[in-house]
CSV table of C-alpha atoms and ligand atoms in Angstrom, one decimal:
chain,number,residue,atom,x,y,z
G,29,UNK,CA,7.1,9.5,-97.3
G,30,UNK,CA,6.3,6.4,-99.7
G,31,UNK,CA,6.1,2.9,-98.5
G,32,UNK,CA,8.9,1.0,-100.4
G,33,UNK,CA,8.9,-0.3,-103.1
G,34,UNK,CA,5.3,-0.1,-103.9
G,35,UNK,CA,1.8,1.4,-103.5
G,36,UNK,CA,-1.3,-0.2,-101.9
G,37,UNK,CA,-2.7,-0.6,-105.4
G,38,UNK,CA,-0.1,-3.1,-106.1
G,39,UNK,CA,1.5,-0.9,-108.6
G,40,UNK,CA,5.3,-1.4,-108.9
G,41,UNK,CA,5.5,-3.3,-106.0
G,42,UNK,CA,9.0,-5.2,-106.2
G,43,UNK,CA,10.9,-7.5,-104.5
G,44,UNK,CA,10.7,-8.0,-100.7
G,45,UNK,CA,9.2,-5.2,-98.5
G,46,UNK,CA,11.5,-3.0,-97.0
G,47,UNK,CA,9.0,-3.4,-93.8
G,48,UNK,CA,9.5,-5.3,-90.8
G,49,UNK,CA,6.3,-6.5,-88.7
G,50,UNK,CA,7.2,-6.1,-85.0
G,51,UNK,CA,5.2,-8.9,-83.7
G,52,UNK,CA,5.5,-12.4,-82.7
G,53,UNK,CA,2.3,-13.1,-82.3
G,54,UNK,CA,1.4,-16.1,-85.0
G,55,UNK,CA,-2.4,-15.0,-85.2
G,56,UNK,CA,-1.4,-11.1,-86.1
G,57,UNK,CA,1.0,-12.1,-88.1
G,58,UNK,CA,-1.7,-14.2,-90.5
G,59,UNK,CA,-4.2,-11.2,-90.3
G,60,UNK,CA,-1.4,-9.1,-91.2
G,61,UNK,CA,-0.1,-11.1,-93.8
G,62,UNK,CA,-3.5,-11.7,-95.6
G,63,UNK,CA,-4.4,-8.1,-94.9
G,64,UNK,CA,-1.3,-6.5,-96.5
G,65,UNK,CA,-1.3,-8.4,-99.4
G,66,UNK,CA,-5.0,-7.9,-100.8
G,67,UNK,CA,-3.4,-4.0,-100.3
G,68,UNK,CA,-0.2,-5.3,-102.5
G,69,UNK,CA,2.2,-5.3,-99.9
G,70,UNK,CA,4.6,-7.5,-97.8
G,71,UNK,CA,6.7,-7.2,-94.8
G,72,UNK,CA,8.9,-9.4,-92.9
G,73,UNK,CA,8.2,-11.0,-89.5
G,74,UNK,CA,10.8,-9.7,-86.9
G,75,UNK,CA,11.7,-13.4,-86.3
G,76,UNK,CA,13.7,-12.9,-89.4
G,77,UNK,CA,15.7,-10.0,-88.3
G,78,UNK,CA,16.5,-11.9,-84.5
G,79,UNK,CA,14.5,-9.5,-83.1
G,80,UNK,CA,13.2,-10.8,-79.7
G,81,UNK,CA,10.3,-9.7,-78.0
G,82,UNK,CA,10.9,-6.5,-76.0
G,83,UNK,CA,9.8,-6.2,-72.5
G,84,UNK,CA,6.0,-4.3,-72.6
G,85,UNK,CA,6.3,-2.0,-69.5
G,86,UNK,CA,4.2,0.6,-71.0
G,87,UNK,CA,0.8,1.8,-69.3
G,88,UNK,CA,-1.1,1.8,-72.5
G,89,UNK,CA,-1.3,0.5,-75.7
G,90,UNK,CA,0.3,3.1,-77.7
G,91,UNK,CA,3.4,3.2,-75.7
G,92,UNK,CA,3.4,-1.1,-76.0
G,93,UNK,CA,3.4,-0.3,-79.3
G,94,UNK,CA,5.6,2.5,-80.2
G,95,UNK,CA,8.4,0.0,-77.7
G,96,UNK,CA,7.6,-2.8,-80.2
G,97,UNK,CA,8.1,-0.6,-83.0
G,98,UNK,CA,11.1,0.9,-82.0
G,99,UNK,CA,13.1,-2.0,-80.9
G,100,UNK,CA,12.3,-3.9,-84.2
G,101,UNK,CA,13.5,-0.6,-86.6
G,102,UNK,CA,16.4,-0.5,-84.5
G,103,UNK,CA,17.1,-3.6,-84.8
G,104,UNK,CA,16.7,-4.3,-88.6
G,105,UNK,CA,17.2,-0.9,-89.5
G,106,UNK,CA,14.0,-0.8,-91.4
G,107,UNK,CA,10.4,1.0,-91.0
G,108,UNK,CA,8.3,-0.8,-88.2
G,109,UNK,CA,4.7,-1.8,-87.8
G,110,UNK,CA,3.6,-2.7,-84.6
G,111,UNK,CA,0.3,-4.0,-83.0
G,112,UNK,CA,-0.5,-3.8,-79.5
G,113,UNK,CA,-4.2,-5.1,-79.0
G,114,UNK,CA,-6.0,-6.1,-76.3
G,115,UNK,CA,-9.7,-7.0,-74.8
G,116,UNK,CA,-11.1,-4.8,-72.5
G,117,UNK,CA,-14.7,-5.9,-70.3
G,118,UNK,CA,-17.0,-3.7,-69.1
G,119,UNK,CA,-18.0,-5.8,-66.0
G,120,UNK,CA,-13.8,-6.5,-65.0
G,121,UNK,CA,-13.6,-2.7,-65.2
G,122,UNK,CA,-11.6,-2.9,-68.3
G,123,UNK,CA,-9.3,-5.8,-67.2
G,124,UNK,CA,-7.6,-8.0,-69.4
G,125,UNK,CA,-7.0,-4.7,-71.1
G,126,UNK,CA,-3.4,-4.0,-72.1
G,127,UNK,CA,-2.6,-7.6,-70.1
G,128,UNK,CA,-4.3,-9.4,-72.3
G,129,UNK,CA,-1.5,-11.6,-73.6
G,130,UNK,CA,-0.4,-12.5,-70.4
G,131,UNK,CA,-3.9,-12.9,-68.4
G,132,UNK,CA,-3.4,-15.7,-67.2
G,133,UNK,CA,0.3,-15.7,-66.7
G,134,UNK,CA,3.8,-16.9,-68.3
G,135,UNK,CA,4.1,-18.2,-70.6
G,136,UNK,CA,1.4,-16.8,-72.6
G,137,UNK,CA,-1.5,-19.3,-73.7
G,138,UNK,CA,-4.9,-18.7,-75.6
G,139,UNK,CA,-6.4,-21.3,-73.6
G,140,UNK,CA,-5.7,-20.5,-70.2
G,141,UNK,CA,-6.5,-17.0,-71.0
G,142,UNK,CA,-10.2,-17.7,-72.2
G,143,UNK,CA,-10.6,-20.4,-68.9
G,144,UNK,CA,-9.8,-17.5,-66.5
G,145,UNK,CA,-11.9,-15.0,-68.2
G,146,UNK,CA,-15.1,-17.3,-68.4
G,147,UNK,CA,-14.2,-18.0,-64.7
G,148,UNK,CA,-14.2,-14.0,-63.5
G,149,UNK,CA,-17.1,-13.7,-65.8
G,150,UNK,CA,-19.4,-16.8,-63.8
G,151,UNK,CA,-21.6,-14.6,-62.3
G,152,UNK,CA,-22.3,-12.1,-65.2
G,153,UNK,CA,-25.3,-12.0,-66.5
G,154,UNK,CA,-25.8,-12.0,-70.3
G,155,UNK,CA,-26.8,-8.3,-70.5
G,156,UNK,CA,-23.7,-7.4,-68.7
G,157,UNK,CA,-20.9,-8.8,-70.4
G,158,UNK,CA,-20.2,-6.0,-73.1
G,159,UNK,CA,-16.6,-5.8,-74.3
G,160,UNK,CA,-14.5,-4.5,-76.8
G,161,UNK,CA,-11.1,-5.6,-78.6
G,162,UNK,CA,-8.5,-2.7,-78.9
G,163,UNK,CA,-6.0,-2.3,-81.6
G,164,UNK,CA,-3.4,0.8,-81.3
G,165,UNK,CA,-0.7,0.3,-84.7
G,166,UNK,CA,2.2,2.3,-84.8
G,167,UNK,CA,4.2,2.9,-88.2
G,168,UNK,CA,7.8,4.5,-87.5
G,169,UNK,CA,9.8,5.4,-90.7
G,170,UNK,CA,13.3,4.8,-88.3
G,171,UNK,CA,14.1,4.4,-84.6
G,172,UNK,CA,14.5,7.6,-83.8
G,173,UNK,CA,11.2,8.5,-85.7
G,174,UNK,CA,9.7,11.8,-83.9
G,175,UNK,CA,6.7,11.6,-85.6
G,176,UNK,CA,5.2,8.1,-85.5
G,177,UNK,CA,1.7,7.1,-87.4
G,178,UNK,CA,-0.3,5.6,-84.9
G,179,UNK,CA,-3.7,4.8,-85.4
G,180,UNK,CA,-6.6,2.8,-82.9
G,181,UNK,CA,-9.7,1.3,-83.5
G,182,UNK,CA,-11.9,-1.0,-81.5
G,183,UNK,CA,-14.2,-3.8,-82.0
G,184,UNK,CA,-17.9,-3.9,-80.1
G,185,UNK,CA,-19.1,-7.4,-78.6
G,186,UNK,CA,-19.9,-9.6,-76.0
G,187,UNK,CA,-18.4,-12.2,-73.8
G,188,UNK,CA,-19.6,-15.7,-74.3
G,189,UNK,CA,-20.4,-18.1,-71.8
G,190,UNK,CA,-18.7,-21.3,-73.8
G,191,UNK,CA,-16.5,-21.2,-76.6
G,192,UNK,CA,-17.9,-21.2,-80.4
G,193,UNK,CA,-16.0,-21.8,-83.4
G,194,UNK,CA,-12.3,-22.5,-84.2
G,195,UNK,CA,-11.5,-19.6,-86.4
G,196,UNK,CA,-8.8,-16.4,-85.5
G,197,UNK,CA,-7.0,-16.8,-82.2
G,198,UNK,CA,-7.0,-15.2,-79.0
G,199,UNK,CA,-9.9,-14.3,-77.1
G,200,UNK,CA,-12.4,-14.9,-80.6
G,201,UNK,CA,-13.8,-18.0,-79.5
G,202,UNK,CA,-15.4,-16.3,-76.4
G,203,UNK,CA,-16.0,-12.7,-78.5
G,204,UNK,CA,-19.7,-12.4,-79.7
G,205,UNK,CA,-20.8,-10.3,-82.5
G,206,UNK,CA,-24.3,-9.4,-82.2
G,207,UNK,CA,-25.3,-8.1,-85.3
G,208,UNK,CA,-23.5,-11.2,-87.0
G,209,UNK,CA,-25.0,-13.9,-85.1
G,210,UNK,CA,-21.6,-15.4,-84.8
G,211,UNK,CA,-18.8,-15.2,-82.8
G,212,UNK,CA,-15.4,-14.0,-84.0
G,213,UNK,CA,-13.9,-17.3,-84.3
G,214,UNK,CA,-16.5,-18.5,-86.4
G,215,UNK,CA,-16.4,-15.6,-89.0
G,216,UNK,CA,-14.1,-16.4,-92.1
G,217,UNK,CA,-10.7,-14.8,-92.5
G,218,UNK,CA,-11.7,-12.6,-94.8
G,219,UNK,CA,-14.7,-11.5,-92.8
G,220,UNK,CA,-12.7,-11.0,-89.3
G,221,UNK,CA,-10.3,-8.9,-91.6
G,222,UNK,CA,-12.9,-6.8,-92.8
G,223,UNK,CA,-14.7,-6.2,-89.8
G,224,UNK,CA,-12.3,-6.2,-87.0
G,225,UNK,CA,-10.2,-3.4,-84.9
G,226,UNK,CA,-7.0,-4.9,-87.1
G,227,UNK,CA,-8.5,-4.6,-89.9
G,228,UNK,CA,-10.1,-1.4,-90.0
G,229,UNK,CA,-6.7,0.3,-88.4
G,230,UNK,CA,-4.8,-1.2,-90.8
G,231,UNK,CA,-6.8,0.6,-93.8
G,232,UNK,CA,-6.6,4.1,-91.9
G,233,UNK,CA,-2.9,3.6,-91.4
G,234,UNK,CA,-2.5,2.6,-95.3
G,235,UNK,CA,-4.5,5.3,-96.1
G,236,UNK,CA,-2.4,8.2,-93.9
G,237,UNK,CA,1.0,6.5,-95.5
G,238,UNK,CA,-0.8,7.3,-99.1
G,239,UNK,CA,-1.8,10.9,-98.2
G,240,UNK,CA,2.1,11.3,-97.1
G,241,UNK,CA,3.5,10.5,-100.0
G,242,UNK,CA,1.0,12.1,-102.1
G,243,UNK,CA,2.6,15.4,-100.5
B,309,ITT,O1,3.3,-8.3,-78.6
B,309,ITT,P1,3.2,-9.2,-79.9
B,309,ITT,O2,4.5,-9.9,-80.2
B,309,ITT,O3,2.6,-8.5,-81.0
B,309,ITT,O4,2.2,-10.4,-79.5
B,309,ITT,P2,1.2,-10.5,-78.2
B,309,ITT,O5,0.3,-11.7,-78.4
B,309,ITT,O6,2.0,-10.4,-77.0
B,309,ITT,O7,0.3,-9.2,-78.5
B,309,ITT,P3,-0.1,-8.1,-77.5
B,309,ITT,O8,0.9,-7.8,-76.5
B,309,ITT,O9,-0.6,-7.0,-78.4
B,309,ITT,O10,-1.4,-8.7,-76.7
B,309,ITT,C1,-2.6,-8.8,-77.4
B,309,ITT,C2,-3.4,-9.9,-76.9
B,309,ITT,O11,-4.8,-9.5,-77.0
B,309,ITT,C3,-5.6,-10.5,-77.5
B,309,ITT,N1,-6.1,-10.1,-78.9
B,309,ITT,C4,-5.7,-9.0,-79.6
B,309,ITT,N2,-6.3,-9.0,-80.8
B,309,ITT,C5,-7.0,-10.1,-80.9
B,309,ITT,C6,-7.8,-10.7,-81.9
B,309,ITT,O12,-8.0,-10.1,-83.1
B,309,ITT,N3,-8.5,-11.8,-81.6
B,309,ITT,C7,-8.3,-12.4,-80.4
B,309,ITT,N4,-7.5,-12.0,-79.4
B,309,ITT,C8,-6.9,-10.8,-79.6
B,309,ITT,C9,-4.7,-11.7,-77.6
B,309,ITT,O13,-4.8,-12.4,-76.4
B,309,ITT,C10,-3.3,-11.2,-77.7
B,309,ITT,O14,-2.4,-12.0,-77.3
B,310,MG,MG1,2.8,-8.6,-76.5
């Protein structure tokens, strides 16, 4: 199966992707927007399609995502990629976790979701406030796709006890990278791209689509 109209090289990439990005999220699209086009590629927002956001009743990631995916294929009658990400901390037993969008609530906000995790986080100690980001990306070719891509990777830090930096979006303000010295929101684009659960799922994903078509 080839992506459309072109190859991750860039080579004999035309037009408009034939590819639409079941998200609504502004910050994933960006990351996904930057990220697909240093591999030659474009999709479309499902905002341009009227696709709303569907209803994410699933228990994990992978079935938030392949409920994404689905609904936006079906509704633009394209291939779908979706994200369904999420931070999970060690010391909240895994919470935000697949809830992470909504934390703190409807409607969804970044800020009200970092002031209620610094809040259940008061009495952590330093040493104990390990944490990882999540990212589960599912590719189906049409709806009824019986055979979906689906690819996760995570992301190793720790929870902050202020804000730093006014990069990414999300939870990266409060996310620490220890071996960077930095936290998430004050790595540049390009870095967080390189490094981060996204980013690094989005290359194996890439790469299975190119082993498919190579067949
Ligand atoms: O479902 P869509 O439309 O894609 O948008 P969403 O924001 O609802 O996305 P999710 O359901 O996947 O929830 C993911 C949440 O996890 C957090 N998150 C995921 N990846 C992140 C990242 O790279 N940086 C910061 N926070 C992130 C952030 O709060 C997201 O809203
Ligand atoms: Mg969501």
């Amino acid at each position: 199966m080839a992506l459309p109209n072109g190859d991750r090289r860039g080579n004999a990439v035309s037009v408009t992707h034939a590819l639409v990005l079941a998200s609504g999220n502004a910050g994933k699209l960006r990351e996904f927007g930057q990220l697909l086009k240093s591999l030659g590629l474009s999709v479309r927002p499902q905002a341009e399609f009227g696709v709303d956001d569907v209803e994410e009743t699933g228990l994990t990631f992978v079935e938030n995502a392949l409920l994404k995916a689905r609904e936006a294929s079906r509704v633009s009658g394209l291939p779908a990629l979706a994200d369904d990400s999420g931070l999970e901390v060690d010391a909240l037993q895994g919470q935000p976790g697949i809830y992470s969008a909504r934390y703190a609530g409807e409607p969804k906000s970044d800020a009200r979701n970092n002031a209620k995790l610094l809040e259940a986080l008061a009495d952590v100690p330093r040493e104990e406030r390990s944490a990882r980001y999540w990212c589960v990306l599912v590719y189906l070719r049409h709806a009824d796709d019986p055979v979906p891509i689906i690819v996760q990777r995570s992301w190793e830090g720790e929870i902050l006890e202020q804000p730093r930096g006014e990069g990414g979006f999300g939870y990266d303000p409060l996310f620490w990278l220890p071996e960077q010295g930095r936290s998430v929101a004050e790595l540049a684009a390009e870095e967080k791209n390189r490094l981060s659960h996204r980013g690094r799922a989005l290359e194996a994903l890439v790469a299975t689509l190119d082993e498919e078509r190579q067949r």
